[in-house]
Short mmCIF file of C-alpha atoms and ligand atoms in Angstrom, two decimals:
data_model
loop_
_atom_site.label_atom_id
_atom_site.label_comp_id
_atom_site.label_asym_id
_atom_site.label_seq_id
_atom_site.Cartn_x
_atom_site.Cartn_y
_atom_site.Cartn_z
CA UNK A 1 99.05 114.63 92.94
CA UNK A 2 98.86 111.37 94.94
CA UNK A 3 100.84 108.02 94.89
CA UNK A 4 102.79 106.60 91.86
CA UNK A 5 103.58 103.14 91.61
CA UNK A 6 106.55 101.66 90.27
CA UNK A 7 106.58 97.94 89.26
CA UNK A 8 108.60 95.10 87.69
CA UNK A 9 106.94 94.38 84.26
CA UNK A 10 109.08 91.07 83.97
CA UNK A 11 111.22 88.39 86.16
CA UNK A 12 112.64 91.28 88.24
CA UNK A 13 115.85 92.91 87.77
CA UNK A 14 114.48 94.77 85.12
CA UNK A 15 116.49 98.29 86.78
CA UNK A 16 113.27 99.34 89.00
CA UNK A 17 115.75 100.64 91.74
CA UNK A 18 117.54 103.01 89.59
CA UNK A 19 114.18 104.50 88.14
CA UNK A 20 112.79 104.80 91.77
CA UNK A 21 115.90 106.52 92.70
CA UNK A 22 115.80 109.32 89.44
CA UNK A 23 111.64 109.49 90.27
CA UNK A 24 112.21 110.26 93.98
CA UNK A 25 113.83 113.52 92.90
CA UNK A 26 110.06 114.81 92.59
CA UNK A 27 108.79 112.83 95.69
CA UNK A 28 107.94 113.27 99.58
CA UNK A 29 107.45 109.53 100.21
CA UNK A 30 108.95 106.29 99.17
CA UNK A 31 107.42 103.16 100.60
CA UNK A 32 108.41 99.32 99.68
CA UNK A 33 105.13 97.26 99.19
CA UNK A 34 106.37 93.87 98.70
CA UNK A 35 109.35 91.16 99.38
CA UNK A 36 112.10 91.60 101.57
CA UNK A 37 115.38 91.29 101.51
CA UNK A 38 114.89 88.93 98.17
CA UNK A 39 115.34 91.90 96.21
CA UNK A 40 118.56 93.61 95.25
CA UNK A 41 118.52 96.67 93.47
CA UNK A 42 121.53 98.32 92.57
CA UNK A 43 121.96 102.36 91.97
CA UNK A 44 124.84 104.26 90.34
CA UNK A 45 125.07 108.08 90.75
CA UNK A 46 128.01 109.40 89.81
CA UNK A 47 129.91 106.99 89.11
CA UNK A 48 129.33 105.64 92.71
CA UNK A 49 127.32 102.29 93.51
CA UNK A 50 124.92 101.64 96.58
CA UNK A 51 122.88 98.08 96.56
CA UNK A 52 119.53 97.99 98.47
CA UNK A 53 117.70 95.02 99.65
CA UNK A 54 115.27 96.52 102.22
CA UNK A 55 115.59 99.90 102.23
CA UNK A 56 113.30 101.76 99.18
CA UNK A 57 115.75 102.55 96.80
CA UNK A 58 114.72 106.54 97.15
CA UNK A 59 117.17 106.63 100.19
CA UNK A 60 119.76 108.52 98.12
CA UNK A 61 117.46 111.09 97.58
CA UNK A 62 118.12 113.05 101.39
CA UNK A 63 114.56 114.78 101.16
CA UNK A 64 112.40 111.37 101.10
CA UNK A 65 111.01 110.05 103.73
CA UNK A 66 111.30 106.00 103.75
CA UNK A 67 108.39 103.60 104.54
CA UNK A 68 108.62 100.12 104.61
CA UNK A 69 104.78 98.73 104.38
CA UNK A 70 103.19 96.28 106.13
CA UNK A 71 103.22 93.60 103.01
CA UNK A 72 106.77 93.54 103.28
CA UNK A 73 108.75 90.88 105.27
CA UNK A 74 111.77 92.20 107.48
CA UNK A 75 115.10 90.66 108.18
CA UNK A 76 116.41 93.12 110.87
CA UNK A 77 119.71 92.38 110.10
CA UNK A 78 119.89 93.48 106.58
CA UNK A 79 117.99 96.57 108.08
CA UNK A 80 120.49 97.27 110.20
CA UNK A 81 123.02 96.68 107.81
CA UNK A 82 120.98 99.12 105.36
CA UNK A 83 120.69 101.95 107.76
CA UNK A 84 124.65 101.61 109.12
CA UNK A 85 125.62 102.33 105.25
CA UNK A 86 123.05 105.07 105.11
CA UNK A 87 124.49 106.48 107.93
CA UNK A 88 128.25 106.20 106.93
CA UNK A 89 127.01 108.48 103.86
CA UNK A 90 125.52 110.68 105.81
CA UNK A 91 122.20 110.12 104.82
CA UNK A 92 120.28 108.65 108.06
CA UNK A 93 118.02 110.17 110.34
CA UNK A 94 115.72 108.37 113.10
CA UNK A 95 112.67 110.81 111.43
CA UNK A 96 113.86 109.58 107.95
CA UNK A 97 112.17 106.29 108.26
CA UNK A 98 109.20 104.02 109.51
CA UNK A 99 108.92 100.73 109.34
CA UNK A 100 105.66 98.77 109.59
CA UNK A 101 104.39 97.20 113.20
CA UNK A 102 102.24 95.32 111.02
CA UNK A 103 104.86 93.90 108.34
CA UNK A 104 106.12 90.45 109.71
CA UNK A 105 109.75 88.94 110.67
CA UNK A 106 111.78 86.69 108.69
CA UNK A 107 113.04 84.69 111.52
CA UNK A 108 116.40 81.92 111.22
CA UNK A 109 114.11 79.10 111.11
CA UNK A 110 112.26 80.60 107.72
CA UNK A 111 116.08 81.26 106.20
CA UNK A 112 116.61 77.62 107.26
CA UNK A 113 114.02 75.74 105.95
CA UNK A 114 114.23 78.12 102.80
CA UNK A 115 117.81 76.73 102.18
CA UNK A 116 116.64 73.24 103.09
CA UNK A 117 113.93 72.96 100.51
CA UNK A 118 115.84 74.48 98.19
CA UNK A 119 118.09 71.33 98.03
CA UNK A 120 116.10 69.39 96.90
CA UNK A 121 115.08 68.18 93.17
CA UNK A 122 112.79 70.62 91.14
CA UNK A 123 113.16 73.43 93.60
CA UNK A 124 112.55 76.85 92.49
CA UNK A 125 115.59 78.46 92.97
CA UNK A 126 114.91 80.79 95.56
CA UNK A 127 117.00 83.74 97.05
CA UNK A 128 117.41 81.81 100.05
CA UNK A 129 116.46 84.85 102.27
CA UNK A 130 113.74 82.77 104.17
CA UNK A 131 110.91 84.44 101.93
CA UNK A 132 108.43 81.51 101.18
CA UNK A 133 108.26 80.28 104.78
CA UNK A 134 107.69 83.91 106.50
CA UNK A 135 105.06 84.40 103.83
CA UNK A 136 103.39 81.30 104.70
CA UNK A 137 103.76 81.91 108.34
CA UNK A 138 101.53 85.18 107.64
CA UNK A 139 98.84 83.68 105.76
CA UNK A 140 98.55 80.63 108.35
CA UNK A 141 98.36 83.25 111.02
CA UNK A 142 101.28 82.47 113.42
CA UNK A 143 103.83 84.40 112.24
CA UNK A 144 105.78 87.01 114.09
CA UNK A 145 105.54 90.65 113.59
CA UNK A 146 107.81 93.36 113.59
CA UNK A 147 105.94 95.11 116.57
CA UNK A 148 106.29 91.86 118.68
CA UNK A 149 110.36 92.85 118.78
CA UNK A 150 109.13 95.36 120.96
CA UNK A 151 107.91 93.25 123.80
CA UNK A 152 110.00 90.69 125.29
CA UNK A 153 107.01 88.49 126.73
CA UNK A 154 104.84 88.41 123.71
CA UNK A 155 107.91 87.60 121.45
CA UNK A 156 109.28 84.68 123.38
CA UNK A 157 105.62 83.52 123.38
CA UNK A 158 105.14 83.70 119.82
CA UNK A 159 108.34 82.28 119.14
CA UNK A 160 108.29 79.30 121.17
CA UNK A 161 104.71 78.33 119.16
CA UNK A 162 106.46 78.99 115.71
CA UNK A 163 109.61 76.86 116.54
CA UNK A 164 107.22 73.90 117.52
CA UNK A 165 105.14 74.27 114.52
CA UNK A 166 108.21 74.12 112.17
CA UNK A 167 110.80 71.65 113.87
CA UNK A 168 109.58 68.65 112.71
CA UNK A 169 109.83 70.14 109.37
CA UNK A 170 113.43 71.43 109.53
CA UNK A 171 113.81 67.49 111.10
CA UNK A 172 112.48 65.59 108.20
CA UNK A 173 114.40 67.95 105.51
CA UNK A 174 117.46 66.54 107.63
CA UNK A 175 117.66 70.31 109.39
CA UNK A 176 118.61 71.08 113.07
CA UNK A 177 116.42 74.26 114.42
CA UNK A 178 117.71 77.01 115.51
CA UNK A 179 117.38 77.41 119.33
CA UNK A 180 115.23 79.64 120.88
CA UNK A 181 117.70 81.61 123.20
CA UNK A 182 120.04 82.38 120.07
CA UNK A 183 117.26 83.74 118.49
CA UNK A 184 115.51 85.68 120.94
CA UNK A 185 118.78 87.21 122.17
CA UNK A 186 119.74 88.60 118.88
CA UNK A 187 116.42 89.55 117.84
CA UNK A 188 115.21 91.44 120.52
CA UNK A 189 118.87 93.44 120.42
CA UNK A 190 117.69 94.15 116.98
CA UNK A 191 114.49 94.90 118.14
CA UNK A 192 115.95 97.76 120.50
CA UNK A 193 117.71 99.36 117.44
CA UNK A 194 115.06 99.56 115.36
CA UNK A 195 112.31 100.79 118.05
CA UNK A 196 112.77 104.62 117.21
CA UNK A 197 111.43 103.23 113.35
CA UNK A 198 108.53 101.20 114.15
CA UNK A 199 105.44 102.23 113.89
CA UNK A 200 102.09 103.04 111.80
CA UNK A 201 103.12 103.31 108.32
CA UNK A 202 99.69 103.10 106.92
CA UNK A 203 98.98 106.10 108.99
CA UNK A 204 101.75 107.88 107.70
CA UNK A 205 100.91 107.52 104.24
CA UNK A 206 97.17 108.45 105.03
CA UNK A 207 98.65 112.00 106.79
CA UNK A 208 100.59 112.85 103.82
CA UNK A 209 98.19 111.66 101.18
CA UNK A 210 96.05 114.09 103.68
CA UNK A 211 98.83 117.10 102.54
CA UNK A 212 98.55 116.64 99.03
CA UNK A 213 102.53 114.91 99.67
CA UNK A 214 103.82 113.29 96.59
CA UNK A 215 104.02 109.36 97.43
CA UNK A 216 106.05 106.69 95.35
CA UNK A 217 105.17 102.93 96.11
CA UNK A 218 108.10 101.27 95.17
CA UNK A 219 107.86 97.78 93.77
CA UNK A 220 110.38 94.40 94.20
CA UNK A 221 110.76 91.45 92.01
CA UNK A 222 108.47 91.50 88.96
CA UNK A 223 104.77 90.66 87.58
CA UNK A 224 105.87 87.28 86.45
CA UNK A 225 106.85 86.34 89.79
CA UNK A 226 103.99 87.79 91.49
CA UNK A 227 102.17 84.60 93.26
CA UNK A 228 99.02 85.06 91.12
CA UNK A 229 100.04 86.37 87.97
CA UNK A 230 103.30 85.10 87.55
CA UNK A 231 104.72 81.83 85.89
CA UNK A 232 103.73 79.95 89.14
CA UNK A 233 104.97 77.97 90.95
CA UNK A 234 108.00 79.26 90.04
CA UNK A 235 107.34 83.03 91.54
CA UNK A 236 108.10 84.61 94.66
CA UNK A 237 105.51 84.53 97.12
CA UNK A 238 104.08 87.96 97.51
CA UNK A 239 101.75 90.09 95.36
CA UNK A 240 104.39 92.12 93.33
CA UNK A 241 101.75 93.21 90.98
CA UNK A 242 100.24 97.26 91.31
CA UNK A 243 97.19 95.53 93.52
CA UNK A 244 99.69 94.43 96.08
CA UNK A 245 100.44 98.14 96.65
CA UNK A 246 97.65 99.19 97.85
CA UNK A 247 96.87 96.14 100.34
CA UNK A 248 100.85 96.35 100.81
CA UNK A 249 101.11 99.79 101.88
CA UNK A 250 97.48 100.08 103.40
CA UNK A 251 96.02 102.58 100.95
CA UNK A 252 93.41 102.37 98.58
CA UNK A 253 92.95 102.16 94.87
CA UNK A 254 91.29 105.63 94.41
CA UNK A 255 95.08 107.35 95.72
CA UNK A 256 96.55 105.98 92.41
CA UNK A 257 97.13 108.72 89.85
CA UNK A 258 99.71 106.30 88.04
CA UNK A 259 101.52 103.15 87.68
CA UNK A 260 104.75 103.30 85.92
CA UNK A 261 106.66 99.30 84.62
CA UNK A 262 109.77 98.66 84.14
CA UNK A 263 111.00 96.66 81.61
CA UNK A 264 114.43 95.55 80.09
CA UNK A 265 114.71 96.28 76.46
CA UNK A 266 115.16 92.25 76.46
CA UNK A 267 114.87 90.16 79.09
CA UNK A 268 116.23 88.10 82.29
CA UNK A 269 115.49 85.77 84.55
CA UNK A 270 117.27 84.34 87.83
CA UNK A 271 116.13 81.43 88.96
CA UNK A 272 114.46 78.14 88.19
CA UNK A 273 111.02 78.35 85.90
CA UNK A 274 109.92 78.37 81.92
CA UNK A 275 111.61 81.55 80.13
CA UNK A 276 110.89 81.22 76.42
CA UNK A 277 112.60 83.59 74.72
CA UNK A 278 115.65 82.20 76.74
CA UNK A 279 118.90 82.30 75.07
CA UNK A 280 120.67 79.15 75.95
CA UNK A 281 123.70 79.92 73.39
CA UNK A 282 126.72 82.82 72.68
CA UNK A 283 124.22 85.41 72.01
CA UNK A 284 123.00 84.89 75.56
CA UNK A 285 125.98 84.85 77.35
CA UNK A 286 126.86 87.82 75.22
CA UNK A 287 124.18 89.53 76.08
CA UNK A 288 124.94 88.47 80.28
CA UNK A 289 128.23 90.59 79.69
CA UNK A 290 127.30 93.37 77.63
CA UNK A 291 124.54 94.01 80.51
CA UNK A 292 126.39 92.56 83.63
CA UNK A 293 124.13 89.90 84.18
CA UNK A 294 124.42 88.83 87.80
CA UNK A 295 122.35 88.90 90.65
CA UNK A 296 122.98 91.80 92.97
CA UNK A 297 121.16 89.62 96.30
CA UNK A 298 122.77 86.32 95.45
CA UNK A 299 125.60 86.49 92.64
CA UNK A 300 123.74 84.01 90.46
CA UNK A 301 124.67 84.11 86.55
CA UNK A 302 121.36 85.83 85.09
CA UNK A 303 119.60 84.10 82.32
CA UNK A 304 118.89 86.08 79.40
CA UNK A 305 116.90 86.00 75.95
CA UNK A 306 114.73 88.67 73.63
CA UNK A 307 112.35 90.71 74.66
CA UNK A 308 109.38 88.70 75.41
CA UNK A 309 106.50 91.05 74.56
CA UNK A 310 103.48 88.54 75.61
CA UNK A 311 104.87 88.55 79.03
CA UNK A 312 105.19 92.23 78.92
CA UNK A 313 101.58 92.97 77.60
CA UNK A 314 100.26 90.40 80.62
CA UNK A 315 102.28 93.01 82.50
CA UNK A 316 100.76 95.97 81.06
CA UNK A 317 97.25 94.55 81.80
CA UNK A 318 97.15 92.96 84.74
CA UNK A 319 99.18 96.12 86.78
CA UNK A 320 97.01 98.79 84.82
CA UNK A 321 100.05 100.35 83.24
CA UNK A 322 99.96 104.08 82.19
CA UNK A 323 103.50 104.12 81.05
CA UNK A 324 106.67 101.83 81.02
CA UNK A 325 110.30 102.62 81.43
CA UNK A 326 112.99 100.94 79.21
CA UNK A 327 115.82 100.19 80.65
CA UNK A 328 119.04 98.82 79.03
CA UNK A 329 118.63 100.03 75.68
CA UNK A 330 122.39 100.68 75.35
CA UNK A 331 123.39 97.17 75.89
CA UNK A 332 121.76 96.06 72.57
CA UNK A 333 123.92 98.56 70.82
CA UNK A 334 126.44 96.62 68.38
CA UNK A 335 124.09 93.61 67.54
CA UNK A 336 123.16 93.24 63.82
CA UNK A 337 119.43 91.91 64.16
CA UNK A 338 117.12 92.28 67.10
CA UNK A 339 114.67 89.37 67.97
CA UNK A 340 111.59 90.65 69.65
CA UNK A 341 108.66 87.69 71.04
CA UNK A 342 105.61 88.70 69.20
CA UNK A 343 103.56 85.79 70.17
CA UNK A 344 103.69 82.24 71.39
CA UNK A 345 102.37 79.37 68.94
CA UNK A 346 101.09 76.35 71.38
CA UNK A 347 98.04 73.98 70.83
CA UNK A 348 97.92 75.33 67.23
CA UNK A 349 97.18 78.50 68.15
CA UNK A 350 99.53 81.68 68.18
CA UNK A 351 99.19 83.51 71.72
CA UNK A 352 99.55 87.26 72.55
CA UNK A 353 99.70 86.94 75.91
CA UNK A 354 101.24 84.04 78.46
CA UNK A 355 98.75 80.45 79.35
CA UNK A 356 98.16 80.09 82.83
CA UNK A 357 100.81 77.21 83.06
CA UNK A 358 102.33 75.28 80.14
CA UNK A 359 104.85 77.81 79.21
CA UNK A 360 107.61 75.96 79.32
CA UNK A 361 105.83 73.89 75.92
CA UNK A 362 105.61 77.24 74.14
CA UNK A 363 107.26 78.26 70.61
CA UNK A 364 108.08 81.71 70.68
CA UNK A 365 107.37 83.72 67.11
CA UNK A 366 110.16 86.28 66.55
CA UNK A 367 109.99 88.96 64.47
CA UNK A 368 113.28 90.81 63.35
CA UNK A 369 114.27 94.53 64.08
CA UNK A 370 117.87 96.21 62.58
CA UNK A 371 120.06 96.95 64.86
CA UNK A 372 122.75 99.82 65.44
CA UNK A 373 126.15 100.68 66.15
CA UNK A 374 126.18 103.50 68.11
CA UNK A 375 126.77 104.30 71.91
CA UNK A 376 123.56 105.74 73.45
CA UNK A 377 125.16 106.24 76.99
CA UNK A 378 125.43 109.93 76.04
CA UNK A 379 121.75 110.31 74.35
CA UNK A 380 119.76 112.76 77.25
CA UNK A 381 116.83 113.37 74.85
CA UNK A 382 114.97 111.13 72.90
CA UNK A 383 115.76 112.91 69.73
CA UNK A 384 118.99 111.76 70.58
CA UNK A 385 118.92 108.35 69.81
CA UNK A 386 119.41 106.97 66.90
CA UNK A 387 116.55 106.31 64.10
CA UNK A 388 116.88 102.57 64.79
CA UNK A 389 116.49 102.96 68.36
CA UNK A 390 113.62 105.25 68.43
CA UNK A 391 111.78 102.78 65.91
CA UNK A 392 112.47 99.68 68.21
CA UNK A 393 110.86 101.94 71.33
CA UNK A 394 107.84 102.62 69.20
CA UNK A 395 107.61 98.97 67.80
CA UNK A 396 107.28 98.23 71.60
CA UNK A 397 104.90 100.77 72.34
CA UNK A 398 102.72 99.99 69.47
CA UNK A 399 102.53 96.21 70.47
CA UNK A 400 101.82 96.37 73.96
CA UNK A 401 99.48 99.34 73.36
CA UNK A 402 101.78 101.42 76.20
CA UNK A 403 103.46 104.73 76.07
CA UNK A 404 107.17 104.65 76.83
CA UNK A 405 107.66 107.35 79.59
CA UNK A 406 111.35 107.11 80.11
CA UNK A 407 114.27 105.34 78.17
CA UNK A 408 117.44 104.53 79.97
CA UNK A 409 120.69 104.24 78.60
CA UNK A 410 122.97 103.65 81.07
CA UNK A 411 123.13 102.51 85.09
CA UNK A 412 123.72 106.11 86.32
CA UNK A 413 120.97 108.08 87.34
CA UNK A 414 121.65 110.85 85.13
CA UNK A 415 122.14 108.65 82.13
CA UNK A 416 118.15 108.55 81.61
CA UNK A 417 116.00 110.27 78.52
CA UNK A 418 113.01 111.48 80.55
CA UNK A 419 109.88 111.40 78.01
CA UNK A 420 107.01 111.89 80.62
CA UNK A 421 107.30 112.14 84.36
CA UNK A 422 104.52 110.67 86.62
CA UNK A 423 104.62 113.17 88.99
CA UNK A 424 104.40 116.30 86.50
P1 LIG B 1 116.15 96.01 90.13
O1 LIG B 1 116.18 94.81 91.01
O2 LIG B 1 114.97 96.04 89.23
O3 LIG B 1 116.33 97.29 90.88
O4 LIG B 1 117.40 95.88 89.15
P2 LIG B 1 118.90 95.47 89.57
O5 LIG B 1 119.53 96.64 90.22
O6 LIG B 1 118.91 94.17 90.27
O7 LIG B 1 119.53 95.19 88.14
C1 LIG B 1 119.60 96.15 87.15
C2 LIG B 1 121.09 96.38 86.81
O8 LIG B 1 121.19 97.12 85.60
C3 LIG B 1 121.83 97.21 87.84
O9 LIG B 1 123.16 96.77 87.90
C4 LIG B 1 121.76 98.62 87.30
O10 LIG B 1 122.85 99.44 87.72
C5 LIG B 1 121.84 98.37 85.82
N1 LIG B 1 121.12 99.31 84.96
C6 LIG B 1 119.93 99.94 85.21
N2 LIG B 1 119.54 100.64 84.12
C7 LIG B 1 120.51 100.47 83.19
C8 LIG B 1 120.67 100.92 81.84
O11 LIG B 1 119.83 101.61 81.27
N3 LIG B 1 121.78 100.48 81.17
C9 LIG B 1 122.73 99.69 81.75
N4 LIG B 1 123.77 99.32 81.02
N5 LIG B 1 122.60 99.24 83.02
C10 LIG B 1 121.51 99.62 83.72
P1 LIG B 2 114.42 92.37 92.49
O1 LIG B 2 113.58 93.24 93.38
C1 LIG B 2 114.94 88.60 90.38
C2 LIG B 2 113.25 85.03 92.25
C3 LIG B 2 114.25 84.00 92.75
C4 LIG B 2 113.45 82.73 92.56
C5 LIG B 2 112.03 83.17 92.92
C6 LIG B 2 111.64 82.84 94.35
O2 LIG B 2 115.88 92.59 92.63
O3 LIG B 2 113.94 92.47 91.09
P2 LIG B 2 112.33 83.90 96.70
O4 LIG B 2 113.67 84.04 97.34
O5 LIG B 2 111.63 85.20 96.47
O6 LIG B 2 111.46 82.89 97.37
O7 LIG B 2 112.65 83.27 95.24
O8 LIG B 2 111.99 84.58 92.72
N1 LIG B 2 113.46 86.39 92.78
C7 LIG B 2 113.99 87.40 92.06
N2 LIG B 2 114.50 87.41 90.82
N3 LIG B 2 114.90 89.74 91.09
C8 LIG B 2 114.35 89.75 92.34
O9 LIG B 2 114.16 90.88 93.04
C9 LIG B 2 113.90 88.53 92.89
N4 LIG B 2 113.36 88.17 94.08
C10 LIG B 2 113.08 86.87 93.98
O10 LIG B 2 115.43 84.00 92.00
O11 LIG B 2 113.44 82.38 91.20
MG1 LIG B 3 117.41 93.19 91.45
#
């Protein structure tokens, strides 16, 4: 057995983190790909709640060891923060965890200009974590790494030629820029707590893939906000997608035995962008508090609507899906009918999967599934569930052409129907 990747099939949120956590049960490895501190995902065992932005949700698990990849961008703050509540449970070690030399730094000035931009008309909407602008910093080849926090010269270097490139940005948006002694100060403090961490996670991986070591590459955000495949521009701006694993992590394709998406059994979105099966009415915001609908990074009021199965068959395709997981089934319990998206009629044509832009002109086509009554927090087996349930899983699985590997019904870990595990 090799690596298993887990990925967002939708806008993100879809429950990846507690799925990560119940898979890393049956895994040696846990290693973030993508994003940074963007993501939030929330996990519930026993009753008790931890929220993760950085750290790979498998940190509850105390036998994983935790990677953080090179495609993802570090705040070493949040870190920090992570690995201080980690610790208060009792659950950090220094050997626990690696983070990548190669991943790079979101720095004040990205946050800043983040939350500057995102003032303005039309903007996307963004977490405000400095994302966009440390993303672009990589691909224009002047951004800051998380290795340089380990030398003072070479830091202060590279940060004096990134705060000259950017200030007359952060001017004209009406900004002041951070100064350079604030930030080199705090950083490079930061940079002395996380030194014992830092180091070649691609390496890693390689060793244990080496052992035969079971390896799960956990995912953030979703395929729709992936910056190629997703509803762009209104995405994130890193590869979320099961190809941004392996360039993400360092690894390549041939280590894959499986890549698992997870989906809501409707769907949300946070954020600015077309959503067409959006439900802009009582059902909507009934369906926000029957699922607690807000963000767990920024608070925001989700926006939510019917399952949207074109988007979800782009997802199946374009991430090579072998199986997805369905999260939130319970919340749809006490609804008469259920609207699933079976296709999108635009330009006189019906579509089964999304147009490369335009979607925001799109007429979804419904079709109509009973609903049911009963609670299904209690359900462990899929026999369990009621017949209406179990026919709206296989309607699913029939139209995206995707087995359904594991149904949850319920944030706690054990509250999960388990039909086929990736790693068995
Ligand atoms: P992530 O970003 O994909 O990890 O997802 P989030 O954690 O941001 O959001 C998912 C929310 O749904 C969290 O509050 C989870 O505790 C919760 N959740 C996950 N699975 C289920 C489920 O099957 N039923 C219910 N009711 N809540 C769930
Ligand atoms: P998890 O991992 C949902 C959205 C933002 C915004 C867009 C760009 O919890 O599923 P960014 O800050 O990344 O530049 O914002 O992407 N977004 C998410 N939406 N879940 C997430 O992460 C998200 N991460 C980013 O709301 O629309
Ligand atoms: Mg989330």
């Amino acid at each position: 057995m090799g690596a298993v990747i887990v990925v967002g099939a939708q806008w993100g949120d879809e429950g990846k983190g507690k799925i990560v956590d119940l898979y890393s049960r049956n895994a040696d490895l846990v290693v973030r790909y993508g994003g940074g501190a963007n993501a939030g995902h929330t996990l519930v065992v026993d009753g008790q709640q931890l929220v993760t932005h950085l750290m790979p949700a498998g940190a509850l698990q105390p036998g994983t060891q935790l990677v953080l990849g090179h495609g993802t961008v570090i705040d070493p703050a949040v870190l920090l923060e992570e690995i201080d509540a980690l610790d208060v449970r009792g659950l950090f070690s220094s050997q626990r965890l690696t983070i990548s030399e190669r991943a790079h730094l979101v720095l004040p000035h990205h946050m800043l200009v983040d939350e500057l931009r995102d003032q303005r008309a039309g903007s996307l909407g963004t977490t405000k974590r400095g994302i966009g602008p440390a993303y672009e910093d990589k691909v224009a080849r002047c951004g800051l790494r998380v290795g340089d926090l380990l030398n003072e010269q070479r830091f202060r270097r590279k940060l004096t030629t990134a705060l000259d490139w950017w200030r007359p940005t952060i001017e004209a948006l009406g900004g002041t820029p951070p100064t350079e002694a604030a930030t080199v100060e705090r950083y490079l403090e930061c940079g002395k707590r996380l030194a014992p961490y830092v180091g070649d996670a691609a390496g890693i991986v390689w060793n244990a893939l080496q052992q035969g070591r079971r390896i799960l590459l956990e995912g953030a955000q979703g395929t729709l906000l992936d910056v190629d495949s997703g509803t762009y521009p209104f995405v994130t701006s890193s590869s979320t997608v099961s190809g941004g694993a392996c360039s993400g992590v360092g690894i390549g394709p041939t280590c894959i035995d499986a890549v698992v998406g997870i989906a809501k059994a409707y769907t949300t979105r946070v954020g600015n962008g077309p959503f067409p099966t959006e439900l802009d009415d009582d059902a909507g915001q009934a369906l926000r508090e029957a699922g607690s609908e807000f963000g767990a990074t920024t608070g925001r009021p989700r926006r939510c609507g019917w399952l949207d199965l074109p988007a979800l068959r782009h997802a199946v395709r374009i991430n090579g899906l072998s199986g997805i997981a369905l999260t939130k089934i319970d919340v749809l319990t006490g609804l008469d009918e259920i609207k699933v998206c079976t296709g999108y009629r635009f330009d006189g044509k019906v579509l089964d999967v999304p147009p490369f832009d335009d979607l925001d002109e799109v007429e979804p086509v419904y079709a109509s599934l009973p609903g049911w009554t009963e609670p299904l927090d209690a359900c462990r087996r899929f026999e369990d569930l009621p017949e209406r349930v179990r026919e709206y899983v296989h309607y699913i699985e029939q139209a995206i052409e995707c087995p359904a590997w594991l149904v949850s019904v319920g944030p706690d870990r054990e509250q999960t129907i388990v039909v086929h595990d990736p790693f068995m």
